[in-house]
Short mmCIF file of C-alpha atoms in Angstrom, two decimals:
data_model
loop_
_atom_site.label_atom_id
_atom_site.label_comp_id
_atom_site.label_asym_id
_atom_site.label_seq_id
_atom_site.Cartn_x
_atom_site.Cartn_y
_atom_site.Cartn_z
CA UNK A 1186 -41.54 -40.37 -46.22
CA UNK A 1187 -44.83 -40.54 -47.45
CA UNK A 1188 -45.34 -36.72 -48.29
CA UNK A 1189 -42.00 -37.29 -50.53
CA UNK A 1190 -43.08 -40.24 -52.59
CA UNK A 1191 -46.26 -39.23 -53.13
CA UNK A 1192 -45.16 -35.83 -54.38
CA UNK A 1193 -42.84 -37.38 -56.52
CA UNK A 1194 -45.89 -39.22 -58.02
CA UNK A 1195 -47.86 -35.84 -58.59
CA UNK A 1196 -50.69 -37.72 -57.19
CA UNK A 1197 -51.80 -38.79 -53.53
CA UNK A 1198 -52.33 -42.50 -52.43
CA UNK A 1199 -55.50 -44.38 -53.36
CA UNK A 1200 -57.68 -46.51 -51.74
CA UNK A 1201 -56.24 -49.69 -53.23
CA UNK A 1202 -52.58 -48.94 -52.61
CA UNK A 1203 -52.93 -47.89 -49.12
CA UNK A 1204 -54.45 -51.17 -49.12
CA UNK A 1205 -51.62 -53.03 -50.79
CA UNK A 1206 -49.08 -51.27 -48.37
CA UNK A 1207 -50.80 -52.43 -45.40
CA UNK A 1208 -51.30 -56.25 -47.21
CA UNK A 1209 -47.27 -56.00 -47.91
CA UNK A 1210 -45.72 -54.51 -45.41
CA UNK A 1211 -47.41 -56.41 -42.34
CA UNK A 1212 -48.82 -59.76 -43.99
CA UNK A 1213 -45.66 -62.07 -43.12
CA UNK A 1214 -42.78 -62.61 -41.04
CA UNK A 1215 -41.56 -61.55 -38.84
CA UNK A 1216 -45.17 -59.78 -38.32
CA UNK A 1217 -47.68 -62.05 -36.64
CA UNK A 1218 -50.66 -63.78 -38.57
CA UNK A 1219 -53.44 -61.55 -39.39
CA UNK A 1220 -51.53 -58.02 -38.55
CA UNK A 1221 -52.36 -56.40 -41.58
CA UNK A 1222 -56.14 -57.30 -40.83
CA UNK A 1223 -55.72 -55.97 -37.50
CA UNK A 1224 -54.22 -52.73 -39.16
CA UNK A 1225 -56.95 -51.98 -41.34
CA UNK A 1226 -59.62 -52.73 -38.55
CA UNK A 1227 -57.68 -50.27 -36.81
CA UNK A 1228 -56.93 -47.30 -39.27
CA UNK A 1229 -59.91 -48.15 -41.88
CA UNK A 1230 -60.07 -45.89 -44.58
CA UNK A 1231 -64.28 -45.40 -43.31
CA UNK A 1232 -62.37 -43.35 -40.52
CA UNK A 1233 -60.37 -41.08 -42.52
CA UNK A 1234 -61.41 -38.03 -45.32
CA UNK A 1235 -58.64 -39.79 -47.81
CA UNK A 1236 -56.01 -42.64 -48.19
CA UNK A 1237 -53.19 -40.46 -47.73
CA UNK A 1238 -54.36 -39.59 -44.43
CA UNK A 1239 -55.08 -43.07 -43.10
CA UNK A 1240 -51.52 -43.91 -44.98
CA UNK A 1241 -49.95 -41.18 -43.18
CA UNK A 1242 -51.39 -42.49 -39.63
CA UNK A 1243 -49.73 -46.18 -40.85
CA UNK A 1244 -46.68 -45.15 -41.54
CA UNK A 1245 -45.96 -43.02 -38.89
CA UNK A 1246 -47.51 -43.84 -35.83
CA UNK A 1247 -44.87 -47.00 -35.08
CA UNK A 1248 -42.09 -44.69 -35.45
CA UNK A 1249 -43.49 -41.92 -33.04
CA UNK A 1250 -44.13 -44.92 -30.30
CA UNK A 1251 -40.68 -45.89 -31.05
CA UNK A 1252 -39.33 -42.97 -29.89
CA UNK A 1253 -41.68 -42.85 -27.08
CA UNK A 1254 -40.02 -46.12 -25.98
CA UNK A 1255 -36.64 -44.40 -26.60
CA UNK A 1256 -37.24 -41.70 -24.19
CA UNK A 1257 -38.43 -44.19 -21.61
CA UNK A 1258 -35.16 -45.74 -21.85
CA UNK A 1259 -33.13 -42.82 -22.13
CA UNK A 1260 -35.11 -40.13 -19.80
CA UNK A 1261 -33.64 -42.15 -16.25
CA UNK A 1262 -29.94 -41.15 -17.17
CA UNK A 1263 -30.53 -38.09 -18.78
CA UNK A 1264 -32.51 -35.22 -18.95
CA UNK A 1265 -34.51 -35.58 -21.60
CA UNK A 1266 -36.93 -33.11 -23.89
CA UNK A 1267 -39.60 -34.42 -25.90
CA UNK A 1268 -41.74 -32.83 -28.47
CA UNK A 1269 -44.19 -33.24 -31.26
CA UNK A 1270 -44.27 -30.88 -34.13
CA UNK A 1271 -48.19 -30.52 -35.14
CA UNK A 1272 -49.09 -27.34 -36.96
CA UNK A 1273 -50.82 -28.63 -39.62
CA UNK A 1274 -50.83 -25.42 -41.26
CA UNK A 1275 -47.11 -25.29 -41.85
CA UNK A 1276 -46.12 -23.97 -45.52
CA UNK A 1277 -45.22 -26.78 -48.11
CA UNK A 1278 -42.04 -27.66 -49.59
CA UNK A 1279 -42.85 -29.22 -52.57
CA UNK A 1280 -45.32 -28.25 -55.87
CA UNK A 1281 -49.00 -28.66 -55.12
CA UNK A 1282 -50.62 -31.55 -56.48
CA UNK A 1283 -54.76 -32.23 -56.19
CA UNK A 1284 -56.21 -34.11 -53.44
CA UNK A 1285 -52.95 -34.02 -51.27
CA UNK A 1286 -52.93 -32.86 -47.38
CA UNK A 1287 -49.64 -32.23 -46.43
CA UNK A 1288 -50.41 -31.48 -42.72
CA UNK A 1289 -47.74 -31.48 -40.14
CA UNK A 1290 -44.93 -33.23 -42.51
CA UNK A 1291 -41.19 -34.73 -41.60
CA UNK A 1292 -39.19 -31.01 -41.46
CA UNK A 1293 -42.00 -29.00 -41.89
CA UNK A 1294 -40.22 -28.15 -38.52
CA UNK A 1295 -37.10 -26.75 -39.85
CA UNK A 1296 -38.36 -23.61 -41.36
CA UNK A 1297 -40.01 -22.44 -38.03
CA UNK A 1298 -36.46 -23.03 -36.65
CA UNK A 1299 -34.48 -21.74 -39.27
CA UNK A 1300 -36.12 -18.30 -40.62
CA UNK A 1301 -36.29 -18.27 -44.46
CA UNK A 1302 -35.50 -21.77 -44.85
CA UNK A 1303 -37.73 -23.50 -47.75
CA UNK A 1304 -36.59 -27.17 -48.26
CA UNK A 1305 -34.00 -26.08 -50.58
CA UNK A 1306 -36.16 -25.91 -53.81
CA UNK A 1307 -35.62 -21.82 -53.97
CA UNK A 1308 -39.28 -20.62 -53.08
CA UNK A 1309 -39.61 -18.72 -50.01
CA UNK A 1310 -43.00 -19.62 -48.02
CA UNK A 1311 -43.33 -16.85 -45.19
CA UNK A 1312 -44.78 -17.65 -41.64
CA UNK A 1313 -48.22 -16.35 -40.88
CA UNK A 1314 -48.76 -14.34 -37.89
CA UNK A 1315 -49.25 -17.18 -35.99
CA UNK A 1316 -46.84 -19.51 -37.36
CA UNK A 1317 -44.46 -16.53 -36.96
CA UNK A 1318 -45.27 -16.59 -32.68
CA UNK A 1319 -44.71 -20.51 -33.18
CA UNK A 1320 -41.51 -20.15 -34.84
CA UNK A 1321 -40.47 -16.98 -31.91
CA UNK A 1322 -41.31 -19.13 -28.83
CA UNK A 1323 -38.96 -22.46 -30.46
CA UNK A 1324 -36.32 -20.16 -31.72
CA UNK A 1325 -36.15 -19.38 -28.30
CA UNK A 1326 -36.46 -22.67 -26.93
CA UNK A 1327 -33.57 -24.36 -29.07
CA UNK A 1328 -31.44 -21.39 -28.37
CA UNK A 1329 -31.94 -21.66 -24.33
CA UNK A 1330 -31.05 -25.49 -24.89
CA UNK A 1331 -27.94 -25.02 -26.56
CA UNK A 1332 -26.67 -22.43 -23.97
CA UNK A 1333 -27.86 -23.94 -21.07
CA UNK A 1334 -29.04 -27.42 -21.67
CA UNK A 1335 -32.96 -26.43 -20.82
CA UNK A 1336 -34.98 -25.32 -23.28
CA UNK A 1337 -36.62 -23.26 -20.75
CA UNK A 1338 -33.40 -21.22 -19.95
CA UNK A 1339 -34.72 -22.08 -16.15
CA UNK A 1340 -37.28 -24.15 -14.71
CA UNK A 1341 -39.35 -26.43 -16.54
CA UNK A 1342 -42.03 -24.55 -18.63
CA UNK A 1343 -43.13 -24.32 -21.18
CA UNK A 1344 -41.34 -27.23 -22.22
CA UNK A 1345 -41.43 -30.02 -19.82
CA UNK A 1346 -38.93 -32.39 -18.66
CA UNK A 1347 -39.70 -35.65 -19.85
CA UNK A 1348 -41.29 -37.69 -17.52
CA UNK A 1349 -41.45 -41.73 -17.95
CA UNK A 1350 -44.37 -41.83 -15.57
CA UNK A 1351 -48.16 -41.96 -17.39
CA UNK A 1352 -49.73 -39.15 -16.06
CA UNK A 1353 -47.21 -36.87 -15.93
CA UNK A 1354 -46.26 -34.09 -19.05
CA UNK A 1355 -43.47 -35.70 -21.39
CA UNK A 1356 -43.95 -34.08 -24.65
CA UNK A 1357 -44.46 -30.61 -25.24
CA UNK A 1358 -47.36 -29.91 -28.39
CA UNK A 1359 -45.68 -27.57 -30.92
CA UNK A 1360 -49.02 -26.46 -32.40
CA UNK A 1361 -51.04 -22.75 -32.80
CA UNK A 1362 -52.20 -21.14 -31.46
CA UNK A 1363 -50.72 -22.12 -28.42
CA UNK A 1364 -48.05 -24.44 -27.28
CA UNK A 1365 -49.28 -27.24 -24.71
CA UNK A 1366 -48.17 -30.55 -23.40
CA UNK A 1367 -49.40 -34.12 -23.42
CA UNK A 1368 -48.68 -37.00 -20.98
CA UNK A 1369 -47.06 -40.50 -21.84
CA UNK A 1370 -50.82 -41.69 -21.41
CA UNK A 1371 -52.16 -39.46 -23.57
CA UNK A 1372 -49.43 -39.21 -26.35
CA UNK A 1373 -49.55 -43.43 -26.19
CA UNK A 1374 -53.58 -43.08 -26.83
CA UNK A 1375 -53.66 -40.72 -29.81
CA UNK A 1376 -50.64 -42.78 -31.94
CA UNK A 1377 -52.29 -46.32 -30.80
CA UNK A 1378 -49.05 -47.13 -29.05
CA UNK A 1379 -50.34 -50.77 -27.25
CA UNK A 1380 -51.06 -52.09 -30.48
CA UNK A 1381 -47.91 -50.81 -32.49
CA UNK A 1382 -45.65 -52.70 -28.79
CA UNK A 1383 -47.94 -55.64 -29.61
CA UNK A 1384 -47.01 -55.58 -33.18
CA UNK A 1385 -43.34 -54.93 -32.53
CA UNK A 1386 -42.80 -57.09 -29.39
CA UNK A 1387 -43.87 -60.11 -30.42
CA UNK A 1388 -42.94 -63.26 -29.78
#
């Protein structure tokens, strides 16, 4: 993951190697002629505060409409619970470095799940108040799941069951101050999801 490398690095993507990973990554087979132009006319850096950010948005959104796709296929046989982890407040893992924006990171998760948890590197980073009422309500959650296979303990709130149809809720919004939900339509809009099937589906 990008928040790993770069930390390794002690120093956050710039401008010419988030364009080099765009111009290597997509530039030939089995990628279509003139992706990587298509990616940066996309996600330019103009539209983003840094190239970690814009990097971030690269590397990730393709996965997250790949498991979009996965719940489409799997949602019809069974019931199926989708989320998206965004508190882009959660505490850090890894040593600071300047210029870096760690935002809503791969297992940033974890420690809202598991109280006390820190990535392993034997700092503690305590939960704001709010954080803390995040970490409560999917405590909760995950423990109603794994006793009665709903999230919800009954019903279907908070935490919706997935839905493959557009306009219906599919992914519940793990964010504060308030959980939420977003629709297949929606989620598919803010992670550019017909360009990324374009990309991937391809001829």
């Amino acid at each position: 993951a990008i928040t790993e490398y770069f930390s390794k690095l002690r120093q956050p993507p710039t401008a010419t190697q988030y364009m080099s990973f765009v111009a290597n990554t997509y530039a030939s087979p089995p990628f279509p002629a003139g992706t990587s132009e298509k990616i940066l006319s996309l996600y330019p850096l103009s539209a983003f505060p840094s190239a970690q950010l814009a990097w971030d948005r690269v590397g990730t959104d393709p996965a997250l409409c790949g498991e979009q796709e996965f719940d489409q296929v799997l949602a019809p046989q069974v019931p199926v619970y989708a989320y998206v982890f965004a508190d882009q407040t959660a505490p850090f893992y890894f040593p600071r470095m300047p210029g870096f924006v760690p935002l809503a990171y791969h297992t940033a998760d974890i420690q809202y799940l598991f109280p006390f948890y820190h990535g392993g590197l034997g700092t503690p980073h305590p939960l704001n108040a709010e954080q803390q009422k995040l970490s409560n309500e999917l405590v909760a959650a995950w423990t109603n799941f794994a006793w009665t296979g709903d999230p919800n303990g009954l019903g279907n709130a908070p935490w919706p069951i997935y839905s493959t149809r557009a306009n219906e809720s599919a992914f519940l919004w793990q964010n504060i101050p308030a959980l939420s939900t977003l629709t297949n339509a929606q989620f598919r809009a803010a992670y550019h999801c017909n360009f990324w099937d374009s990309i991937f589906k391809s001829p």
